[in-house]
Short mmCIF file of C-alpha atoms in Angstrom, two decimals:
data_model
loop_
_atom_site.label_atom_id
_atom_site.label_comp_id
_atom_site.label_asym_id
_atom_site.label_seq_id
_atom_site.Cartn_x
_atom_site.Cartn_y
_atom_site.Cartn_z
CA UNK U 1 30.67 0.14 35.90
CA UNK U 2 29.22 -1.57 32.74
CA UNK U 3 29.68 -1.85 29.23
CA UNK U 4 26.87 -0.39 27.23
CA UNK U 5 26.02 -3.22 24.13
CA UNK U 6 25.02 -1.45 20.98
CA UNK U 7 24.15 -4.39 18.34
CA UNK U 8 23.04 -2.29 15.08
CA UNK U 9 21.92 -4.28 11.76
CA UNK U 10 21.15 -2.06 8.63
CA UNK U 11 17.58 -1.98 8.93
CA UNK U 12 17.24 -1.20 12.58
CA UNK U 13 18.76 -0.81 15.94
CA UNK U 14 18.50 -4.13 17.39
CA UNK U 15 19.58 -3.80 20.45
CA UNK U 16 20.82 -0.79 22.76
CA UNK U 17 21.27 -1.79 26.66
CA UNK U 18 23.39 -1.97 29.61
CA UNK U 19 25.44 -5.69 30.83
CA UNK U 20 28.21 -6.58 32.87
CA UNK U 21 29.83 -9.12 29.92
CA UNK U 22 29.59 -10.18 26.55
CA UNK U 23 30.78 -12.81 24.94
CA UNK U 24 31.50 -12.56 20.73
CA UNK U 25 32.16 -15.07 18.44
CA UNK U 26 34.76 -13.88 16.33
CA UNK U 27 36.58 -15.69 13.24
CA UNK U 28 39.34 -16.69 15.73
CA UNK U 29 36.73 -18.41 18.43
CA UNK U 30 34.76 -16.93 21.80
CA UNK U 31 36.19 -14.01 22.96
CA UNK U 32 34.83 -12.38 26.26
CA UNK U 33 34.55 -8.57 26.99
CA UNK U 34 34.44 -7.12 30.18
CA UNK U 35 34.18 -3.72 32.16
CA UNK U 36 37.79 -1.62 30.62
CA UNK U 37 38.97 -3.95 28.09
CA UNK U 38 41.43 -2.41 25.29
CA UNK U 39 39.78 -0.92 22.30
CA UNK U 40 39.40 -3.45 19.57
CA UNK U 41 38.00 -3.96 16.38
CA UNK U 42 36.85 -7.42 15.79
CA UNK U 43 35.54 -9.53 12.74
CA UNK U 44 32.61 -11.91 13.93
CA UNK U 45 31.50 -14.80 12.62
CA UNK U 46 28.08 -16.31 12.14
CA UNK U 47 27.02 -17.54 15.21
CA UNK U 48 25.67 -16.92 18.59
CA UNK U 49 26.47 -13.41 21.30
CA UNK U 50 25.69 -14.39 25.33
CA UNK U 51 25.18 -10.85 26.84
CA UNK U 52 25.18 -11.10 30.70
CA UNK U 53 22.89 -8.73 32.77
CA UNK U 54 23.84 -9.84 36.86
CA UNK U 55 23.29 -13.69 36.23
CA UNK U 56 21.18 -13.75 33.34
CA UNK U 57 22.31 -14.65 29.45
CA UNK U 58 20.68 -13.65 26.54
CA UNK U 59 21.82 -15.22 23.98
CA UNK U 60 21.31 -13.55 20.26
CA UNK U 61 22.36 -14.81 16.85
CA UNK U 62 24.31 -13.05 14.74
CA UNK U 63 25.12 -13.30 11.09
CA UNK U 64 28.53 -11.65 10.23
CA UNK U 65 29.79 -8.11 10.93
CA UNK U 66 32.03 -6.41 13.13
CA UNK U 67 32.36 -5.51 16.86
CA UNK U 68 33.94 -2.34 18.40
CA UNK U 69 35.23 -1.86 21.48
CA UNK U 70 36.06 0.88 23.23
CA UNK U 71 35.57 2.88 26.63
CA UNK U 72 32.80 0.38 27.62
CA UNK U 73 31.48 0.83 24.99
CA UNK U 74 30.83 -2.13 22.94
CA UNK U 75 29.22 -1.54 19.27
CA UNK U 76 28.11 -4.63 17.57
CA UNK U 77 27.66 -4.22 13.67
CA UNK U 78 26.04 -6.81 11.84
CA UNK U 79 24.51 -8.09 8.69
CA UNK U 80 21.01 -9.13 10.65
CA UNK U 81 20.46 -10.33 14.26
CA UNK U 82 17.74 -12.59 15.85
CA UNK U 83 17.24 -13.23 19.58
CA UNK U 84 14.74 -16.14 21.46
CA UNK U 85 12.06 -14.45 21.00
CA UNK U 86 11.42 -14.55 17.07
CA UNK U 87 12.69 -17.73 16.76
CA UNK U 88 10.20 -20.85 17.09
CA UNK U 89 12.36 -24.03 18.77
CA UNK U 90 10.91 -26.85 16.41
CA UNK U 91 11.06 -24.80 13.04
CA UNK U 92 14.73 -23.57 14.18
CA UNK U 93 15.59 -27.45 15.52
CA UNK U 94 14.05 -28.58 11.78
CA UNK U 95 15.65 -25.74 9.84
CA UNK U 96 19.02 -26.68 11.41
CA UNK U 97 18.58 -30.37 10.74
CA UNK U 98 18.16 -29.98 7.20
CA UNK U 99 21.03 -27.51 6.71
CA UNK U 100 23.28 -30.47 8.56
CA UNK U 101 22.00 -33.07 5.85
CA UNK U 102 22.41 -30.54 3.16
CA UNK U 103 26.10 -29.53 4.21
CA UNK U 104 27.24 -32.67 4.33
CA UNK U 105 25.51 -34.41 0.79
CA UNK U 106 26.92 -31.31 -0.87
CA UNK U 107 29.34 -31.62 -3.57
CA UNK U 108 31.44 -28.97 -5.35
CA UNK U 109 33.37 -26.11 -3.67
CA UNK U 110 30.15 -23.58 -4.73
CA UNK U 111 27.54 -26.25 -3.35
CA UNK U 112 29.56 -26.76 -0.04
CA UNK U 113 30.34 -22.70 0.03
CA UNK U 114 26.45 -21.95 0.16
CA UNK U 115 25.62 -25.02 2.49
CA UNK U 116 27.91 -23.89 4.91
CA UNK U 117 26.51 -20.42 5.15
CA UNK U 118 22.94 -22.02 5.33
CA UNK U 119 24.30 -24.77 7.82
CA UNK U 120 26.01 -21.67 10.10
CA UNK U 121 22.90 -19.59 10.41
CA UNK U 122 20.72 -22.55 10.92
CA UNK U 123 23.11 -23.73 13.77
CA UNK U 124 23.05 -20.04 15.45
CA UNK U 125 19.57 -19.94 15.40
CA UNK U 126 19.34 -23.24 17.11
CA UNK U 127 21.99 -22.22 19.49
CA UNK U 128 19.65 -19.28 20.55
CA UNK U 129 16.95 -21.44 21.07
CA UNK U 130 18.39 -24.47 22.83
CA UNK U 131 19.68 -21.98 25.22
CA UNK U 132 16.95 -21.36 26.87
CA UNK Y 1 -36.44 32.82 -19.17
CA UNK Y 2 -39.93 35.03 -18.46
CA UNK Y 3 -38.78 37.24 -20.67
CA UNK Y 4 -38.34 34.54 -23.09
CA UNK Y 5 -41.91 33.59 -22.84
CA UNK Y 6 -43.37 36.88 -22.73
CA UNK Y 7 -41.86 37.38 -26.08
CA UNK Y 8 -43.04 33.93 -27.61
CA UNK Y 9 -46.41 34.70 -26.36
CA UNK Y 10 -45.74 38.11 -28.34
CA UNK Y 11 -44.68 36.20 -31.66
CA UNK Y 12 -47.79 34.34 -30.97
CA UNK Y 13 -50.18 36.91 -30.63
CA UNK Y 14 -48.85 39.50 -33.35
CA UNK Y 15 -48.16 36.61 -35.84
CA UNK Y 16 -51.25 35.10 -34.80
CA UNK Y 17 -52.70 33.67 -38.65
CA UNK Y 18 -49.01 32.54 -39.39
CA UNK Y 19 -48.21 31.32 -36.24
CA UNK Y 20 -51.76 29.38 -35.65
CA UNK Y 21 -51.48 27.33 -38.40
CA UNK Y 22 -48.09 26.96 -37.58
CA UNK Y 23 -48.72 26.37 -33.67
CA UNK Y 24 -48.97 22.89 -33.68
CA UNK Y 25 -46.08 22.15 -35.70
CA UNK Y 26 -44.27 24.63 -33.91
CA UNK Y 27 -44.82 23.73 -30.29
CA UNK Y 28 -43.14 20.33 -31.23
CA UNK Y 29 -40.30 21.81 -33.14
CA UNK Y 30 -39.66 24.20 -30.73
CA UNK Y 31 -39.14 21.32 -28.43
CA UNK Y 32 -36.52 19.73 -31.01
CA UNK Y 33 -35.23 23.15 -31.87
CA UNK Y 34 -34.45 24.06 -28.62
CA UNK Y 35 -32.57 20.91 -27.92
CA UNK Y 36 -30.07 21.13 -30.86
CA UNK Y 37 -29.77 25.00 -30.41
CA UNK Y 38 -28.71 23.89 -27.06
CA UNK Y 39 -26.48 21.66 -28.12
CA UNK Y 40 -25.29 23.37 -31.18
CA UNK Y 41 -25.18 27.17 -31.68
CA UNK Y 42 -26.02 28.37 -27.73
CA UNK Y 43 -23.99 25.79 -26.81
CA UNK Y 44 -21.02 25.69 -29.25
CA UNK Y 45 -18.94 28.51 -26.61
CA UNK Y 46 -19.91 26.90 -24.08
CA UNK Y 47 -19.32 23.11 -25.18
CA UNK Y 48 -15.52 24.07 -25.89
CA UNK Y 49 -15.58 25.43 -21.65
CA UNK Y 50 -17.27 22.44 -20.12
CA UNK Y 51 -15.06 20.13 -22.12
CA UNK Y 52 -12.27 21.95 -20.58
CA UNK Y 53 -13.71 22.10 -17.04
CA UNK Y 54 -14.20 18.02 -17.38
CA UNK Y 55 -10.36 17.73 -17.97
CA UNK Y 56 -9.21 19.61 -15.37
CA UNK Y 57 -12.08 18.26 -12.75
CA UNK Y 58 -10.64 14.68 -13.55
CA UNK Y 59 -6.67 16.06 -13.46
CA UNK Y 60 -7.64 17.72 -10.37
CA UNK Y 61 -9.37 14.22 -9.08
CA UNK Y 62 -6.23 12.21 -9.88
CA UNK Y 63 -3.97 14.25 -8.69
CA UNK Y 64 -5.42 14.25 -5.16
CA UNK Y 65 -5.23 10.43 -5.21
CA UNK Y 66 -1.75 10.83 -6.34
CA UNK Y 67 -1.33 12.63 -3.72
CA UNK Y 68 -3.22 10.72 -0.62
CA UNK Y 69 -0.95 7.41 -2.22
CA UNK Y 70 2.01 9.43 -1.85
CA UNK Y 71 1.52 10.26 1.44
CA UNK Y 72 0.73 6.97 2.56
CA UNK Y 73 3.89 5.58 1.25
CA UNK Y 74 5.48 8.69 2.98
CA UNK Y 75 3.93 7.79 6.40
CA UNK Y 76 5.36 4.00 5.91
CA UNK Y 77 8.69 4.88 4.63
CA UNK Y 78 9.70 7.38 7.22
CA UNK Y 79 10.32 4.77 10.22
CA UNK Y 80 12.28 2.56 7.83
CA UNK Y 81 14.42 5.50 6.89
CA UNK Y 82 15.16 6.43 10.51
CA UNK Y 83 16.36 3.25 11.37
CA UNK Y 84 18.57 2.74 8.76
CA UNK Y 85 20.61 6.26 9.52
CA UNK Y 86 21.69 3.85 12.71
CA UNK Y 87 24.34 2.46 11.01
CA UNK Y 88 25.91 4.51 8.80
CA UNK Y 89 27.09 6.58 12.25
CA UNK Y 90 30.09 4.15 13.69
CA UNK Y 91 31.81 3.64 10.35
CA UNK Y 92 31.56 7.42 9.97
CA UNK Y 93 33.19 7.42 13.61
CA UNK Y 94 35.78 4.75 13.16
CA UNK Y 95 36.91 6.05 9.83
CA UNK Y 96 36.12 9.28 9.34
CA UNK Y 97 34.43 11.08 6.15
CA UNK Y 98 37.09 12.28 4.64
CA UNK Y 99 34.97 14.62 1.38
CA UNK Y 100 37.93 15.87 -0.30
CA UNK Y 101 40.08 12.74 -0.76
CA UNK Y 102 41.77 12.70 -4.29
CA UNK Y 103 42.26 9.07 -6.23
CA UNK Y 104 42.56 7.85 -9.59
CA UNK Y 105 39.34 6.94 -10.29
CA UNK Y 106 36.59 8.15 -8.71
CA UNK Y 107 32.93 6.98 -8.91
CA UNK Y 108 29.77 8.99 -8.69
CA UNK Y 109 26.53 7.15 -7.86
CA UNK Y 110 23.45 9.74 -8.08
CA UNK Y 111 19.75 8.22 -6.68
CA UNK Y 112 17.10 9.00 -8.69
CA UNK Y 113 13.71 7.91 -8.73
CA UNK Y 114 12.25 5.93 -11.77
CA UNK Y 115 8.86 7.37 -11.86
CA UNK Y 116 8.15 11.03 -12.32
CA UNK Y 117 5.80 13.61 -11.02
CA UNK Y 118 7.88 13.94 -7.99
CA UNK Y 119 9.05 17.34 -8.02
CA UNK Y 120 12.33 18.82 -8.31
CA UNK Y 121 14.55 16.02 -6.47
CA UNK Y 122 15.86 14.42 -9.56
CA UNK Y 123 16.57 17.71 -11.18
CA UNK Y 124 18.54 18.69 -7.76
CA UNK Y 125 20.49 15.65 -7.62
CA UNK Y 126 21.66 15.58 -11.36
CA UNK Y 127 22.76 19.18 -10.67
CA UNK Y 128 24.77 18.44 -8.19
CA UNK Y 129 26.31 15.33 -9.82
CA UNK Y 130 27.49 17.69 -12.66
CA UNK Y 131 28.93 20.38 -10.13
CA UNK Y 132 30.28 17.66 -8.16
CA UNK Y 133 31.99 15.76 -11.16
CA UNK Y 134 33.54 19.23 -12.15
CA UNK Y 135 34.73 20.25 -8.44
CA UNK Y 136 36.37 16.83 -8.23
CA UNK Y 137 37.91 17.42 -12.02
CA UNK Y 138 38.95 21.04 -11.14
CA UNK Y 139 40.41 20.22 -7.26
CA UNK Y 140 42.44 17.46 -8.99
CA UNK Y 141 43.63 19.51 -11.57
CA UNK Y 142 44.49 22.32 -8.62
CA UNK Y 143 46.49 20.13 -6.52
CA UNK Y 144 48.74 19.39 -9.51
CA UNK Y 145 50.06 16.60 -8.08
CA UNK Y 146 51.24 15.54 -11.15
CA UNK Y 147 48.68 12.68 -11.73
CA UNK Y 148 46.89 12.05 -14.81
CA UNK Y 149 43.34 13.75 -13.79
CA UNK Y 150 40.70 11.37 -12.39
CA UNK Y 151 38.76 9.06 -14.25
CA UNK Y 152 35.16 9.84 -13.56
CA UNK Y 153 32.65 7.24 -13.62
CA UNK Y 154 28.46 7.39 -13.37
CA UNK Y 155 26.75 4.54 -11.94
CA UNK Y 156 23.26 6.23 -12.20
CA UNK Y 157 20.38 5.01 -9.65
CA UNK Y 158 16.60 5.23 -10.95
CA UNK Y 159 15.67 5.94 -14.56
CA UNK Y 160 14.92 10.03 -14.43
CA UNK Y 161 18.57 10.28 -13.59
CA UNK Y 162 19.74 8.28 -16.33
CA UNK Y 163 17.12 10.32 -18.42
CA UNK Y 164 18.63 13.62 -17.47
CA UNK Y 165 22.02 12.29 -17.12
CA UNK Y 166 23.03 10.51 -20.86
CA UNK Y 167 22.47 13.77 -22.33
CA UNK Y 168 25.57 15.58 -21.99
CA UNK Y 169 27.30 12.73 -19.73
CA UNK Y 170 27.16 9.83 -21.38
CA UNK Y 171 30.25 8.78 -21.94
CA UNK Y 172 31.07 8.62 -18.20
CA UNK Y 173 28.07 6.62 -17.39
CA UNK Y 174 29.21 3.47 -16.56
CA UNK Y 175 25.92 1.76 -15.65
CA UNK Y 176 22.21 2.15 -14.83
CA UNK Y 177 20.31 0.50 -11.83
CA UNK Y 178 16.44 0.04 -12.74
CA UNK Y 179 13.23 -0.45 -10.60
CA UNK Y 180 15.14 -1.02 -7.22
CA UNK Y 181 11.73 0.14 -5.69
CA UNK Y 182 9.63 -2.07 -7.47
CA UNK Y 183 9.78 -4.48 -4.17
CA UNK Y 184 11.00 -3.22 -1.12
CA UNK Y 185 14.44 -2.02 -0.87
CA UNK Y 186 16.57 -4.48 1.75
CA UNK Y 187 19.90 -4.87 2.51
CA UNK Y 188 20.91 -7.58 0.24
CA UNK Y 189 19.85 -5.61 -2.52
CA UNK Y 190 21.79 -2.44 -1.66
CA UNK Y 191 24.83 -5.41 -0.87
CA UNK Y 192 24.47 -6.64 -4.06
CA UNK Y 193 24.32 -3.31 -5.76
CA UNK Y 194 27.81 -2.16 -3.55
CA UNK Y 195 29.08 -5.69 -5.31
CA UNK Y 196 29.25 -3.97 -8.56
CA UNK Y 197 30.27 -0.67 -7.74
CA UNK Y 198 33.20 -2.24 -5.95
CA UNK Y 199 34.03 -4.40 -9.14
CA UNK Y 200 34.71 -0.94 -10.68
CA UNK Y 201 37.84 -0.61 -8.23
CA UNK Y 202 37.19 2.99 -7.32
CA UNK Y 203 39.45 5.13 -5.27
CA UNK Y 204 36.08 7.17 -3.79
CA UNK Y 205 32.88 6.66 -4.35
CA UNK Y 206 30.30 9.68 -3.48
CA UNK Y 207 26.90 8.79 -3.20
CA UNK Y 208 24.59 12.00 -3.97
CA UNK Y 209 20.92 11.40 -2.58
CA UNK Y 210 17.60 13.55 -0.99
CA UNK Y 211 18.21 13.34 2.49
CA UNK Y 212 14.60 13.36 3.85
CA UNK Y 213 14.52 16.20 6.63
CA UNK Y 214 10.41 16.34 6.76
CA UNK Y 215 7.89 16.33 4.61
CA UNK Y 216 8.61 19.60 3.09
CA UNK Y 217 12.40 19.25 3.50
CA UNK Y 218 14.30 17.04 1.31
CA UNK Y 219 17.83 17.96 1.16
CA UNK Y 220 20.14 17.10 -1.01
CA UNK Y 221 23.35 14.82 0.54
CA UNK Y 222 26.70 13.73 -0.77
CA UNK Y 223 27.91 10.41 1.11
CA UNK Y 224 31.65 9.89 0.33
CA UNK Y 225 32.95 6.28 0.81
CA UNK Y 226 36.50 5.23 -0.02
CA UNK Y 227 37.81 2.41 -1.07
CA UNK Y 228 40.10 0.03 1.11
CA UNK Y 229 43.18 1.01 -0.44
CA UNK Y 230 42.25 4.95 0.16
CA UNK Y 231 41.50 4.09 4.08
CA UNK Y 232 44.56 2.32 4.10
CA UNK Y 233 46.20 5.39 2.90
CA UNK Y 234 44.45 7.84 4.78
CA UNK Y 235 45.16 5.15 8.10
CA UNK Y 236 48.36 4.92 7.26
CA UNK Y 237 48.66 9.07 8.00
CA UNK Y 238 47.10 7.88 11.30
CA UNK Y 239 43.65 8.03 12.42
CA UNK Y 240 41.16 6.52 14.41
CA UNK Y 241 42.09 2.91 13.49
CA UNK Y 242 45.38 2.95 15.52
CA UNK Y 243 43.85 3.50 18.81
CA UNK Y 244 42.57 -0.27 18.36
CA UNK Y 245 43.80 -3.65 18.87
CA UNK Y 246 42.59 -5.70 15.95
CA UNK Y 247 41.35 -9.54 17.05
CA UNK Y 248 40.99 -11.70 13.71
CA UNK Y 249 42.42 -10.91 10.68
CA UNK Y 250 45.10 -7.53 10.26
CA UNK Y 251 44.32 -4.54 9.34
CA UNK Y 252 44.43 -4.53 5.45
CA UNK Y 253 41.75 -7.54 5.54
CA UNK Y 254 39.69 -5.83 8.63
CA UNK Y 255 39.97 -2.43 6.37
CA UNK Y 256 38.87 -4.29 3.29
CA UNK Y 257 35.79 -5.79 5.09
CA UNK Y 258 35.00 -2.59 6.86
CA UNK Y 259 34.75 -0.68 3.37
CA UNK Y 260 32.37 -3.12 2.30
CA UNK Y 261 30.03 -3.39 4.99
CA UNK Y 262 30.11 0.50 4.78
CA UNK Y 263 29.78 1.06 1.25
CA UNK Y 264 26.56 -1.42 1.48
CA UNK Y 265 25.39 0.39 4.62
CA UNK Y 266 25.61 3.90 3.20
CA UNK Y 267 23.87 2.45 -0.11
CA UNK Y 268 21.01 1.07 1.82
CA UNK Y 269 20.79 4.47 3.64
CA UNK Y 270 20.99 6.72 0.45
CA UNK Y 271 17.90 4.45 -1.53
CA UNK Y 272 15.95 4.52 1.95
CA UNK Y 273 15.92 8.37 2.39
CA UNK Y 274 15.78 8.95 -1.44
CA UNK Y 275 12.89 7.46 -1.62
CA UNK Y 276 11.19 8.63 1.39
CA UNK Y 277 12.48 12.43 -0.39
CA UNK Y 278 10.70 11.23 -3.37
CA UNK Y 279 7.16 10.40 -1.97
CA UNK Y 280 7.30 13.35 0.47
CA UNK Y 281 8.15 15.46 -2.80
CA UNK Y 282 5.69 13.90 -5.02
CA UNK Y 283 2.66 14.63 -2.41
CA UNK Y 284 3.93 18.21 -2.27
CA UNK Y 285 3.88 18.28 -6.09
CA UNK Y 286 0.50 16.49 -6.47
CA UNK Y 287 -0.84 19.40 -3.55
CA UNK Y 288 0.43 21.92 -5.71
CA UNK Y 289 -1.26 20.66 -8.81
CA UNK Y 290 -4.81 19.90 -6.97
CA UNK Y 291 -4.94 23.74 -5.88
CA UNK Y 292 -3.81 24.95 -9.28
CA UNK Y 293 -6.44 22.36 -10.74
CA UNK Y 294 -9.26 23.68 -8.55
CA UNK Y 295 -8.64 27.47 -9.19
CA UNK Y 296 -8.71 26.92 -12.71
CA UNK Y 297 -11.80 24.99 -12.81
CA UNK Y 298 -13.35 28.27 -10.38
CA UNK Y 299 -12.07 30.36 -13.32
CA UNK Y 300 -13.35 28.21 -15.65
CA UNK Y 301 -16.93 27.72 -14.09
CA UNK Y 302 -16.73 31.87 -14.12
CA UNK Y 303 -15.96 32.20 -17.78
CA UNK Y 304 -19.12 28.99 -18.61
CA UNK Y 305 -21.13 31.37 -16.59
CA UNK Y 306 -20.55 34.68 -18.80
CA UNK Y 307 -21.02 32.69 -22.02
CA UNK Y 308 -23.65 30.98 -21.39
CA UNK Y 309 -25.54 34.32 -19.71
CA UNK Y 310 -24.12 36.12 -22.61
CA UNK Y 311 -25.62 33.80 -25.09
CA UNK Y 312 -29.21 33.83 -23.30
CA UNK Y 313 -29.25 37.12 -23.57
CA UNK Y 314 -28.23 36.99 -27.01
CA UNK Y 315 -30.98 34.66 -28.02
CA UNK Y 316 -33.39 36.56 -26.38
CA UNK Y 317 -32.44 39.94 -28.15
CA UNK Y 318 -33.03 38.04 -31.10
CA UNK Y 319 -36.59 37.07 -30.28
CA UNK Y 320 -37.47 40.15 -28.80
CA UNK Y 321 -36.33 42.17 -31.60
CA UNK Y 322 -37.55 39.95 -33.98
CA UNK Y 323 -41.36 40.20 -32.27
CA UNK Y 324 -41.14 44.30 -31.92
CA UNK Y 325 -40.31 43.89 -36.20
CA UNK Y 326 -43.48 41.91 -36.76
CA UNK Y 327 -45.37 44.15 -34.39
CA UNK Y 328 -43.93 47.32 -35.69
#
């Protein structure tokens, strides 16, 4: 048995394919999801999915939404998603350098608000990358 | 025209002393004669049709442009649109479309297009705001459930609904939203649109749209979304929601950001296949208008024909008649 991984952004279906696990990054951390876990709604965070097929990870950035769960079914909404292969390694690596710099010379809550959204989507994107 | 000739040569030859000495002369004037009779009295029946066949030759060219633009835009549109119906379907799953829910304020948010020339599609989705605003009035008023009845409230999408809208519903217009097609419609602008409606703190907000079927289907779609209060409520009675375990936040919060996402969702869905309705329904239109263009330039062409014939034959009457008096 496997879960079936739906991950759906508003413009397109991004994704729609069979794997044996899948792990989310939710507000609260990694959670993993396996064959007949408990329905469940989750928030996610910004940040990166690992979807295992047998041994292999893909690994797919994700930038806020939700994640459903139920009767292996696993339904992934999201804001946008990117995955390794639209993402070049040096612009990513420089994009996520600059959002560190940025986040951390910023000043004022509204400054540090935006950096840190910036800094998190630079930093999944890098994830995805570096993965591979 | 022979005829014509034969009876100059007649003038010439009855006439012949007065029209000798006047041959000379004449042969030039008829030249100049015969071009401002052609442009003046032969002509002045027939000037009036070919200015009016020129008109409706260059409406008939520009609205077959119209048209090929239109359905170029169609062709482009039309994936877009399909993918963005992918979303809208789990929220609908997880929390139901509930049509009939009652509130105390309740928020109607028609799509329009901001160009014309399209068709009917505004003219449908206006209707149905009205009949909708008044079902939602009346079904309040029905359930007497003692409430004060519903504050409506128009956020109107595109100009031509604003147009059609402020005249007999202006006070319940609550804003416009202008030239959301001027670049392409994304997600962040349909998010930032839901932004505002949600600052209005509806109770439901029903999103009335074209739903584009095919090219010569556009149907017209009312998309309810309610607020996170009202799916608490309507949770609360026990629904989908309580078959899950919620990770993260509880279920207020969770509801709250579900509403959102879906409100945003349902936007971007209701501009994509609005507009894809209104290019589908504008090349339709602009088809219409080429074939009524080109049958009444054939009618047109007919009724040059008979005048000019008829004034030919007019002319020539005159000449021949006016030889037979000098011969007879």
């Amino acid at each position: 048995m496997t879960l079936q991984v739906c991950i759906m952004t508003p413009d397109r279906i991004f994704w729609n394919d069979q794997a044996d696990e899948i792990i989310l990054p939710t507000n609260t951390g990694q959670m993993g999801v396996l064959t007949n876990h408990a329905p469940l709604i989750t928030a996610l965070d910004i940040g990166v999915t690992l979807i295992r097929s047998n041994s292999n990870w893909n690994p797919v950035a994700l930038m806020g939404g939700f994640a459903l769960v139920k009767q292996n079914q696993v339904t992934i909404l999201v804001n946008e998603a990117e995955s390794a292969q639209t993402i070049g390694v040096d612009e990513a690596e420089i994009a996520f350098q600059e959002a560190k710099t940025k986040l951390e010379q910023s000043q004022g809550e509204k400054q540090r608000v935006e950096a840190t959204f910036v800094f998190k989507r630079a930093r999944a994107r890098y994830q995805v990358v570096k993965q591979l | 025209m022979s005829l014509r000739r034969a009876g100059l040569a007649l003038l010439r030859q009855q006439g012949a002393p007065l029209v000798e000495s006047l041959s000379a002369t004449t042969q030039q004037a008829q030249g100049a004669v015969r071009e401002a009779v052609e442009g003046c009295s032969r002509g002045v029946s027939t000037l009036a049709v070919k200015q009016r066949m020129k008109s409706v030759g260059n409406i008939q060219k520009i609205t077959k442009a119209m048209k090929m633009v239109a359905a170029s835009k169609m062709r482009s549109a039309t994936a877009a649109t399909e993918n963005s119906r992918g979303i809208v379907q789990p929220f609908l799953r997880m929390l139901g479309d509930m049509p009939d829910t009652q509130g105390a304020k309740a928020v109607f948010v028609p799509v329009t297009s901001d160009k014309g020339l399209c068709g009917g599609i505004n003219s449908t989705v206006c209707k149905y705001t009205r009949a909708t605003v008044k079902a939602v009035r009346d079904g309040a008023a029905a359930a007497d459930s003692g409430e004060a009845a519903p504050e409506m409230m128009l956020v109107v999408m595109g100009e031509k609904g604003r147009a059609q809208l402020q005249r007999d519903m202006r006070d319940n217009i609550y804003g416009t939203v202008a030239d959301t097609n001027k670049v392409k419609i994304t997600f962040p602008e349909a998010s930032a649109i839901a932004e505002e409606l949600l600052k209005t703190e509806y109770d439901t907000a029903r999103i009335l749209y074209n739903r584009f079927v095919s090219a010569i289907n556009q149907k017209p779609t009312i998309a309810t979304v309610l607020s996170p209060d009202a799916l608490e409520r309507a949770a609360a009675e026990g629904g989908a929601m309580d078959s899950y375990e919620l990770e993260g936040p509880d279920r207020p919060e969770m509801l709250m950001d579900l509403a959102e996402f879906q409100l945003a969702a349902t936007l971007y869905n209701s501009m994509m296949e609005n507009n894809c309705s209104e290019q589908s329904s504008r090349m339709s239109a602009m088809e219409n208008s080429t074939k009524n263009a080109g049958e009444m330039l054939g009618k047109l062409t007919l009724t040059y024909n008979r005048t000019r014939q008829a004034s030919i034959t007019t002319e020539l009457i005159e000449i021949i008649s006016g030889a037979t008096a000098l011969a007879g």
